[in-house]
CSV table of C-alpha atoms in Angstrom, one decimal:
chain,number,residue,atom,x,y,z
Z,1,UNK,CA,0.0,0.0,0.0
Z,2,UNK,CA,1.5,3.6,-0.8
Z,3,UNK,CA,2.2,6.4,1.6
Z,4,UNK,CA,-1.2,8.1,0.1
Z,5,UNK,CA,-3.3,5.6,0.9
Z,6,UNK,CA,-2.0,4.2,3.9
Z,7,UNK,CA,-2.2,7.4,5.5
Z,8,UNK,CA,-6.2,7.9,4.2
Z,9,UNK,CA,-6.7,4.6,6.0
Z,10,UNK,CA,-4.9,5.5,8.8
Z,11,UNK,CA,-7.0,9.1,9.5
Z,12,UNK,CA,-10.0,8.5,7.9
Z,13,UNK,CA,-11.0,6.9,11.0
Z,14,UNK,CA,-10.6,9.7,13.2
Z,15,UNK,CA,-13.2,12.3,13.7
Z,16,UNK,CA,-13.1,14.5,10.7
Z,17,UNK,CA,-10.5,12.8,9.2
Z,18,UNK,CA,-11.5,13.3,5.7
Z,19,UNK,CA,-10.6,17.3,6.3
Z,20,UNK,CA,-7.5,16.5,8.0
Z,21,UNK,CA,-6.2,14.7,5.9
Z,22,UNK,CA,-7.6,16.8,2.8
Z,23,UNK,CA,-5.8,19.9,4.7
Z,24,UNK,CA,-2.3,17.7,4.9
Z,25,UNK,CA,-2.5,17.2,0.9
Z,26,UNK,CA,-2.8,20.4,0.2
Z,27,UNK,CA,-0.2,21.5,2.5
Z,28,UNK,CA,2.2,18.9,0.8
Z,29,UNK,CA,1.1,20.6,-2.8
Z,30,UNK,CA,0.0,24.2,-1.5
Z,31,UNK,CA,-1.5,25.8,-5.0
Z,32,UNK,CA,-4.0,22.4,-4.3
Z,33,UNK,CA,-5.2,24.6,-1.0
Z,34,UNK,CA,-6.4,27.3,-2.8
Z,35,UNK,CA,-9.5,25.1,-3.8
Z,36,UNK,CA,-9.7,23.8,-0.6
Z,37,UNK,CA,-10.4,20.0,-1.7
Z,38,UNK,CA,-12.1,17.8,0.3
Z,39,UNK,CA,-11.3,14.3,-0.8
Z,40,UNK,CA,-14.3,11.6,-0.1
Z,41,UNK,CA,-13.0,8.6,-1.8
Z,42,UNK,CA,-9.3,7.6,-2.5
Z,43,UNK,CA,-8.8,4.0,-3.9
Z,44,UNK,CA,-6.4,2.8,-6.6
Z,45,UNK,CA,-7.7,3.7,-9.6
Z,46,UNK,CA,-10.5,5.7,-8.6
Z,47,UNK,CA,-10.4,9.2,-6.6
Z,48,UNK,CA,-13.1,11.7,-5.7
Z,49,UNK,CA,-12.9,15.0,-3.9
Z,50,UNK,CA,-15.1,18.2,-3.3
Z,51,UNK,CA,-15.0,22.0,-4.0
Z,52,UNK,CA,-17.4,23.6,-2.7
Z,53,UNK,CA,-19.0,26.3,-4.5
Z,54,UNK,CA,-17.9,29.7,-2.4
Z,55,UNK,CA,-16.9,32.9,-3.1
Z,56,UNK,CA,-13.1,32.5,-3.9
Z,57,UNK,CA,-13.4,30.0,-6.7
Z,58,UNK,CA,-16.4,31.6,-8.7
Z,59,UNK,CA,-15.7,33.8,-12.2
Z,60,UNK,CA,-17.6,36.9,-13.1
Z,61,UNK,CA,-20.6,34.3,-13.8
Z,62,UNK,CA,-21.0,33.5,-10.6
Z,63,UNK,CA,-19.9,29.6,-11.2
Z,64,UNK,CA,-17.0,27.2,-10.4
Z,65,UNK,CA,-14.0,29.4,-12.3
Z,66,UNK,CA,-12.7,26.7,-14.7
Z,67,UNK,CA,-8.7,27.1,-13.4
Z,68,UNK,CA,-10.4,26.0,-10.2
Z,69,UNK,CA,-12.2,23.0,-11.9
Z,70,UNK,CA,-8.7,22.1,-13.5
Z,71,UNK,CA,-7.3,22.6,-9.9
Z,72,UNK,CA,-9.4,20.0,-8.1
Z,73,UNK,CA,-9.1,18.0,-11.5
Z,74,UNK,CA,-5.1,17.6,-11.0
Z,75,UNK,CA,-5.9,17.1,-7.1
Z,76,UNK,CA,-7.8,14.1,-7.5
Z,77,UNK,CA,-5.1,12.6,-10.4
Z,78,UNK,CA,-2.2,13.1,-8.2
Z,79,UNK,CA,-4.0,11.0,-5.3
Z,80,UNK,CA,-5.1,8.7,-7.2
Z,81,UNK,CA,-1.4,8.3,-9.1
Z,82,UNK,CA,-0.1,8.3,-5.5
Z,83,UNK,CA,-2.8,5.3,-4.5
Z,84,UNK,CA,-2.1,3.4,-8.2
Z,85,UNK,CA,1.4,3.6,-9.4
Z,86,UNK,CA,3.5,0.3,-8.5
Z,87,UNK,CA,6.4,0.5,-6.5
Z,88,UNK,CA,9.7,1.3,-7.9
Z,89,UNK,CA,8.0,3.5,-10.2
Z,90,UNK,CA,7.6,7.5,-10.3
Z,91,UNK,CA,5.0,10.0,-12.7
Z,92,UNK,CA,4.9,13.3,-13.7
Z,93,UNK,CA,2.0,15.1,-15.9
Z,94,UNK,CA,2.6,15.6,-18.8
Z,95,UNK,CA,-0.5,17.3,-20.1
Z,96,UNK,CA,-4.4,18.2,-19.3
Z,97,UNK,CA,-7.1,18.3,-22.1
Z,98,UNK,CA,-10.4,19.4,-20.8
Z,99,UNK,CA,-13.7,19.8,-22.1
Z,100,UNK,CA,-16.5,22.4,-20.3
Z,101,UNK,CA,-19.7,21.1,-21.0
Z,102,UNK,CA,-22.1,23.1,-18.4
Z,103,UNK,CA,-21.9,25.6,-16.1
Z,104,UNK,CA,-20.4,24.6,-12.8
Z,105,UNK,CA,-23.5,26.4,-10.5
Z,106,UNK,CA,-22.8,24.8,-6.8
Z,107,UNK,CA,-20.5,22.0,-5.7
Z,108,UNK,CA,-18.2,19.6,-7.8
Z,109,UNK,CA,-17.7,16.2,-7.6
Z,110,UNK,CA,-13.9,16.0,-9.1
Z,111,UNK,CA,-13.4,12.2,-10.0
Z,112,UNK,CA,-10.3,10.7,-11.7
Z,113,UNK,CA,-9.9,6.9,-12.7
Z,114,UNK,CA,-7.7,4.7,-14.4
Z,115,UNK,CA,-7.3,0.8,-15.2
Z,116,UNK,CA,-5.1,-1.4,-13.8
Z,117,UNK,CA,-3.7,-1.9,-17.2
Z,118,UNK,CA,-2.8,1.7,-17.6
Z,119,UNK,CA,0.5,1.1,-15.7
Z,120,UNK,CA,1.8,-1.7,-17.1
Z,121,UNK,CA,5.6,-1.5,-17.6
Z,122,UNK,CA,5.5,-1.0,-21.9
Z,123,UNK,CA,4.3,2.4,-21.9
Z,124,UNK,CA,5.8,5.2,-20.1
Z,125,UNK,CA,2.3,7.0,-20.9
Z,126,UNK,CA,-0.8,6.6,-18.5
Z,127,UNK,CA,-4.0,8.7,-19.2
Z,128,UNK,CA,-6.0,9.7,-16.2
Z,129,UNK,CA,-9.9,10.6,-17.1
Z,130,UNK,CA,-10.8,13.2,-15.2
Z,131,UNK,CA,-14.7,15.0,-14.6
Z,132,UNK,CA,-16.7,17.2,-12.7
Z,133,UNK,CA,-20.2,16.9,-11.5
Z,134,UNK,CA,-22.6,18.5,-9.7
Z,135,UNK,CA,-24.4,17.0,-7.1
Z,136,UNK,CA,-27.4,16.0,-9.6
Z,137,UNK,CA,-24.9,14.5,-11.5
Z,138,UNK,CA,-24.6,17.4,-14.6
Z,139,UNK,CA,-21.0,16.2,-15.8
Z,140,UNK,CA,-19.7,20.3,-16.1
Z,141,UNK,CA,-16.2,19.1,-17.5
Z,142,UNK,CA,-14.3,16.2,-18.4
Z,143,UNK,CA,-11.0,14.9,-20.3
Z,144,UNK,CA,-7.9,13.5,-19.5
Z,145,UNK,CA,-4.4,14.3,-17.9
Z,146,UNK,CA,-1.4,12.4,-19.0
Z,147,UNK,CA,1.3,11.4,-16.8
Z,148,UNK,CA,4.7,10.3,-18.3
Z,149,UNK,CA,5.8,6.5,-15.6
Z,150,UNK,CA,9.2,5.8,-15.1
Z,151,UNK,CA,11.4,3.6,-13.0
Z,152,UNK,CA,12.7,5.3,-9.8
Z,153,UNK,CA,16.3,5.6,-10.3
């Protein structure tokens, strides 16, 4: 078991672990607080987390600002990466392809999954698919984030 989820196992049973340990991620990555992610579900190959719909993240619309979207996006990859990637192996991104396809009015669900197949040894690439969704389930923007896998030197 990796670091990542080890330690979601580990405080996810305390009282409000979910925040704590939400607050330690983004103080490990810090531009990851300014979303405030609240991670819900962290699992190899699958990751969810929440930003709440509040002042700081909104656009002159008065919805989710998309950088924020693509904040909480890359939040729930890098768990996820963290929770999946074999041992004696490393990632990096290498890319983010997005698609908007609603408004983002009130809290999103940001979900990342992969296969286990995806990190097979013959190729260095692994796509991440990545959304957003509102609680009634409006997908509000999807696509994919690349990650280059290596071998830890």
């Amino acid at each position: 078991m990796t670091d990542v989820l080890s330690l979601w196992h580990t405080v996810r049973r305390l009282p409000a672990g979910d925040r704590l340990f939400s607050r330690a991620f983004a103080f490990r990555a810090p531009y990851f607080g300014s979303v405030r992610p609240r991670f819900t579900v962290i699992e190899p190959h699958h990751t969810e987390l929440v930003i709440r719909d509040r002042r700081r993240v909104r656009n002159h619309l008065g919805t989710v600002h998309a950088i924020a979207l693509c904040n909480g996006l890359e939040a729930a990859m890098g768990a996820l990466a963290e929770a999946s990637i074999p041992k004696g192996r490393r990632w990096i991104p290498q890319g983010m392809e997005v698609s908007y396809t609603a408004k983002a009015a009130g809290d999103v669900t940001c979900i990342a999954e992969t296969s286990p197949e995806t990190w097979t040894d013959e190729d260095p690439d692994v796509p991440v698919r990545v959304r957003g969704e509102l609680a009634d389930g409006t997908v509000v923007v999807e696509g994919v984030i690349l990650l280059w896998v290596t071998t830890k030197n």
